[in-house]
Every structure is written in C-alpha cells, then in structure tokens.
Amino acid sequence: MGRRPHIPEPAGRRQVEAMAAYGVPEADIARVLGIDPKTLRKHYRDELDTGGIKANSKIAESLFRKAMGDGPQSVTACIFWLKTRAHWKETTVQEHVGNAGPIMKIQRVIISPPPRDSNGNLLSPPAAKGPPLLEHVGT
C-alpha cells in the first residue's frame, strides 16, 4: 500500500513561503513537512518561488531607504548598492618603486595629428594652428 496523497493546507503554505524567504534549502523544508522534495516542488512551487522574491524585495527596500538617508549607514548602503546594482568597482592604485624609491617625475608625451583644413588637406607649417605634433609635459 502506498503513501497517502499530500494535501497542502494554508498554514503549510505560509510556512513553506517563510522558510523559502529565509533561504532554507528545499530538501530541509521538505524534511520539516515530512514529504519528499519532489512532492514539495509539485505542491508548493509558487511559495518556493515567491518566498525568496518577497524577501529580496523587502531587503532591497530597506537598503534603498538606508542609502537615501543620512549618516554612516547611508554611505555603506550607497556603496553596496552602487557595487551590486550599478556595477561600480573599487580600483587599486599601485605605485611602482625603483631602486631610488618612489618615482618622483612622470613625463607624458602627447602626440597630435598634423592640422588640416576643412577639405582634409595638410596645412603648411606657418599656417598651422593648434598644438605641436609632440608636446612634452613634465609633472
């Protein structure tokens, strides 16, 4: 003789949705209810899906309110929001050090294309306006 068919009750549905919201694995939820994980998924699919969504929504709302507020919590919440939702990243600055210590002078070379007139023809050097082809900038 086989098992009796499982008949979900409203209290069980609320319990499954709450446990899913807390992140309890499906196998553990099934064990608490005394049913097989396949039976859990068959009868409680909606509760399993919406429980996590509702929890994430509440957390997102709380995080959003904190990020929009004042104080140190708002700064932390803003940073977390921007990293996860806006794909911001922290950058690492590396300083290259030689035998004499840190680099003291950085030289930048800017290469500009030769100036052209409105037809795309090269301008002769006396009529050329703008920066020189090579410009050395020391900082």
mmCIF file of C-alpha atoms in Angstrom:
data_model
loop_
_atom_site.group_PDB
_atom_site.id
_atom_site.type_symbol
_atom_site.label_atom_id
_atom_site.label_comp_id
_atom_site.label_asym_id
_atom_site.label_seq_id
_atom_site.Cartn_x
_atom_site.Cartn_y
_atom_site.Cartn_z
ATOM 1 C CA MET A 1 0.000 0.000 0.000
ATOM 2 C CA GLY A 2 1.368 3.437 -0.952
ATOM 3 C CA ARG A 3 1.506 6.682 0.940
ATOM 4 C CA ARG A 4 -1.482 8.939 1.322
ATOM 5 C CA PRO A 5 -1.501 11.827 -1.158
ATOM 6 C CA HIS A 6 -0.195 15.085 0.267
ATOM 7 C CA ILE A 7 -2.834 17.789 0.567
ATOM 8 C CA PRO A 8 -1.363 21.268 1.222
ATOM 9 C CA GLU A 9 -3.031 23.416 3.884
ATOM 10 C CA PRO A 10 -2.879 27.225 4.204
ATOM 11 C CA ALA A 11 -0.656 27.059 7.312
ATOM 12 C CA GLY A 12 1.784 24.777 5.496
ATOM 13 C CA ARG A 13 1.853 27.127 2.508
ATOM 14 C CA ARG A 14 2.711 30.080 4.782
ATOM 15 C CA GLN A 15 5.416 28.018 6.490
ATOM 16 C CA VAL A 16 6.982 26.985 3.164
ATOM 17 C CA GLU A 17 6.932 30.569 1.876
ATOM 18 C CA ALA A 18 8.556 31.841 5.099
ATOM 19 C CA MET A 19 11.291 29.193 5.064
ATOM 20 C CA ALA A 20 11.972 29.840 1.374
ATOM 21 C CA ALA A 21 12.224 33.558 2.184
ATOM 22 C CA TYR A 22 14.820 32.815 4.880
ATOM 23 C CA GLY A 23 16.865 30.810 2.391
ATOM 24 C CA VAL A 24 16.233 27.362 3.867
ATOM 25 C CA PRO A 25 17.167 24.710 1.256
ATOM 26 C CA GLU A 26 14.261 22.847 -0.356
ATOM 27 C CA ALA A 27 15.454 19.485 1.000
ATOM 28 C CA ASP A 28 15.292 20.861 4.556
ATOM 29 C CA ILE A 29 11.838 22.386 4.028
ATOM 30 C CA ALA A 30 10.596 19.032 2.719
ATOM 31 C CA ARG A 31 12.045 17.274 5.747
ATOM 32 C CA VAL A 32 10.273 19.659 8.147
ATOM 33 C CA LEU A 33 6.971 18.956 6.363
ATOM 34 C CA GLY A 34 7.664 15.212 6.267
ATOM 35 C CA ILE A 35 7.435 14.978 2.483
ATOM 36 C CA ASP A 36 9.765 14.213 -0.410
ATOM 37 C CA PRO A 37 11.481 17.205 -2.110
ATOM 38 C CA LYS A 38 9.693 16.285 -5.376
ATOM 39 C CA THR A 39 6.341 16.475 -3.581
ATOM 40 C CA LEU A 40 7.359 19.813 -2.095
ATOM 41 C CA ARG A 41 8.141 21.232 -5.539
ATOM 42 C CA LYS A 42 4.955 19.767 -7.011
ATOM 43 C CA HIS A 43 2.583 21.261 -4.419
ATOM 44 C CA TYR A 44 4.461 24.370 -3.221
ATOM 45 C CA ARG A 45 6.187 25.669 -6.375
ATOM 46 C CA ASP A 46 4.596 29.131 -6.075
ATOM 47 C CA GLU A 47 5.504 29.501 -2.385
ATOM 48 C CA LEU A 48 9.085 28.409 -3.050
ATOM 49 C CA ASP A 49 9.440 30.956 -5.861
ATOM 50 C CA THR A 50 7.649 33.910 -4.291
ATOM 51 C CA GLY A 51 9.105 33.477 -0.793
ATOM 52 C CA GLY A 52 12.604 34.392 -1.946
ATOM 53 C CA ILE A 53 11.342 37.171 -4.206
ATOM 54 C CA LYS A 54 9.336 38.786 -1.393
ATOM 55 C CA ALA A 55 12.299 38.587 0.996
ATOM 56 C CA ASN A 56 14.675 40.109 -1.571
ATOM 57 C CA SER A 57 12.160 42.866 -2.207
ATOM 58 C CA LYS A 58 11.934 43.750 1.497
ATOM 59 C CA ILE A 59 15.720 43.752 1.863
ATOM 60 C CA ALA A 60 16.109 45.901 -1.251
ATOM 61 C CA GLU A 61 13.540 48.360 0.106
ATOM 62 C CA SER A 62 15.357 48.558 3.443
ATOM 63 C CA LEU A 63 18.729 49.016 1.728
ATOM 64 C CA PHE A 64 17.271 51.689 -0.552
ATOM 65 C CA ARG A 65 15.825 53.617 2.418
ATOM 66 C CA LYS A 66 19.170 53.455 4.231
ATOM 67 C CA ALA A 67 21.064 54.549 1.115
ATOM 68 C CA MET A 68 18.759 57.551 0.748
ATOM 69 C CA GLY A 69 19.159 58.529 4.421
ATOM 70 C CA ASP A 70 21.883 60.277 6.394
ATOM 71 C CA GLY A 71 24.794 59.059 8.464
ATOM 72 C CA PRO A 72 27.456 56.366 8.181
ATOM 73 C CA GLN A 73 24.919 53.606 7.414
ATOM 74 C CA SER A 74 23.756 55.519 4.365
ATOM 75 C CA VAL A 75 27.295 55.724 2.995
ATOM 76 C CA THR A 76 27.802 51.980 3.403
ATOM 77 C CA ALA A 77 24.402 51.255 1.875
ATOM 78 C CA CYS A 78 25.140 53.565 -1.065
ATOM 79 C CA ILE A 79 28.479 51.880 -1.733
ATOM 80 C CA PHE A 80 26.902 48.429 -1.595
ATOM 81 C CA TRP A 81 24.009 49.494 -3.854
ATOM 82 C CA LEU A 82 26.332 51.025 -6.435
ATOM 83 C CA LYS A 83 28.632 47.994 -6.482
ATOM 84 C CA THR A 84 25.809 45.494 -6.887
ATOM 85 C CA ARG A 85 23.231 47.414 -8.911
ATOM 86 C CA ALA A 86 25.274 49.980 -10.861
ATOM 87 C CA HIS A 87 28.324 47.707 -11.346
ATOM 88 C CA TRP A 88 30.727 50.170 -9.749
ATOM 89 C CA LYS A 89 34.120 48.768 -8.784
ATOM 90 C CA GLU A 90 36.821 49.760 -6.376
ATOM 91 C CA THR A 91 40.147 50.334 -8.060
ATOM 92 C CA THR A 92 43.518 49.514 -6.618
ATOM 93 C CA VAL A 93 46.289 52.051 -7.081
ATOM 94 C CA GLN A 94 49.732 50.523 -7.419
ATOM 95 C CA GLU A 95 52.846 52.620 -7.031
ATOM 96 C CA HIS A 96 55.921 51.403 -8.841
ATOM 97 C CA VAL A 97 59.108 51.849 -6.863
ATOM 98 C CA GLY A 98 62.623 51.747 -8.261
ATOM 99 C CA ASN A 99 65.993 51.438 -6.510
ATOM 100 C CA ALA A 100 65.932 55.139 -5.597
ATOM 101 C CA GLY A 101 62.449 54.947 -4.046
ATOM 102 C CA PRO A 102 59.139 56.082 -5.495
ATOM 103 C CA ILE A 103 59.050 57.672 -8.934
ATOM 104 C CA MET A 104 59.396 61.414 -8.477
ATOM 105 C CA LYS A 105 58.785 62.590 -12.037
ATOM 106 C CA ILE A 106 56.264 61.445 -14.590
ATOM 107 C CA GLN A 107 56.694 62.565 -18.161
ATOM 108 C CA ARG A 108 53.758 62.499 -20.545
ATOM 109 C CA VAL A 109 54.078 62.699 -24.322
ATOM 110 C CA ILE A 110 51.053 63.870 -26.286
ATOM 111 C CA ILE A 111 51.047 63.106 -29.990
ATOM 112 C CA SER A 112 48.640 65.223 -32.026
ATOM 113 C CA PRO A 113 47.838 64.683 -35.694
ATOM 114 C CA PRO A 114 49.018 67.427 -38.056
ATOM 115 C CA PRO A 115 46.450 70.192 -38.592
ATOM 116 C CA ARG A 116 44.257 70.010 -41.702
ATOM 117 C CA ASP A 117 41.961 72.471 -43.465
ATOM 118 C CA SER A 118 38.210 71.906 -43.960
ATOM 119 C CA ASN A 119 38.908 69.792 -47.072
ATOM 120 C CA GLY A 120 41.265 67.491 -45.190
ATOM 121 C CA ASN A 121 44.458 68.875 -46.740
ATOM 122 C CA LEU A 122 47.545 69.270 -44.581
ATOM 123 C CA LEU A 123 48.226 72.862 -43.597
ATOM 124 C CA SER A 124 51.688 74.192 -44.199
ATOM 125 C CA PRO A 125 53.713 74.822 -41.017
ATOM 126 C CA PRO A 126 53.378 78.648 -40.993
ATOM 127 C CA ALA A 127 49.585 78.480 -41.299
ATOM 128 C CA ALA A 128 49.226 75.635 -38.822
ATOM 129 C CA LYS A 129 47.289 76.481 -35.690
ATOM 130 C CA GLY A 130 46.951 74.365 -32.593
ATOM 131 C CA PRO A 131 49.339 72.277 -30.529
ATOM 132 C CA PRO A 132 52.623 70.988 -31.941
ATOM 133 C CA LEU A 133 52.877 67.386 -33.088
ATOM 134 C CA LEU A 134 54.850 66.417 -29.999
ATOM 135 C CA GLU A 135 54.392 68.125 -26.706
ATOM 136 C CA HIS A 136 56.405 67.151 -23.644
ATOM 137 C CA VAL A 137 54.663 67.785 -20.391
ATOM 138 C CA GLY A 138 56.604 67.239 -17.192
ATOM 139 C CA THR A 139 54.852 66.954 -13.845
#
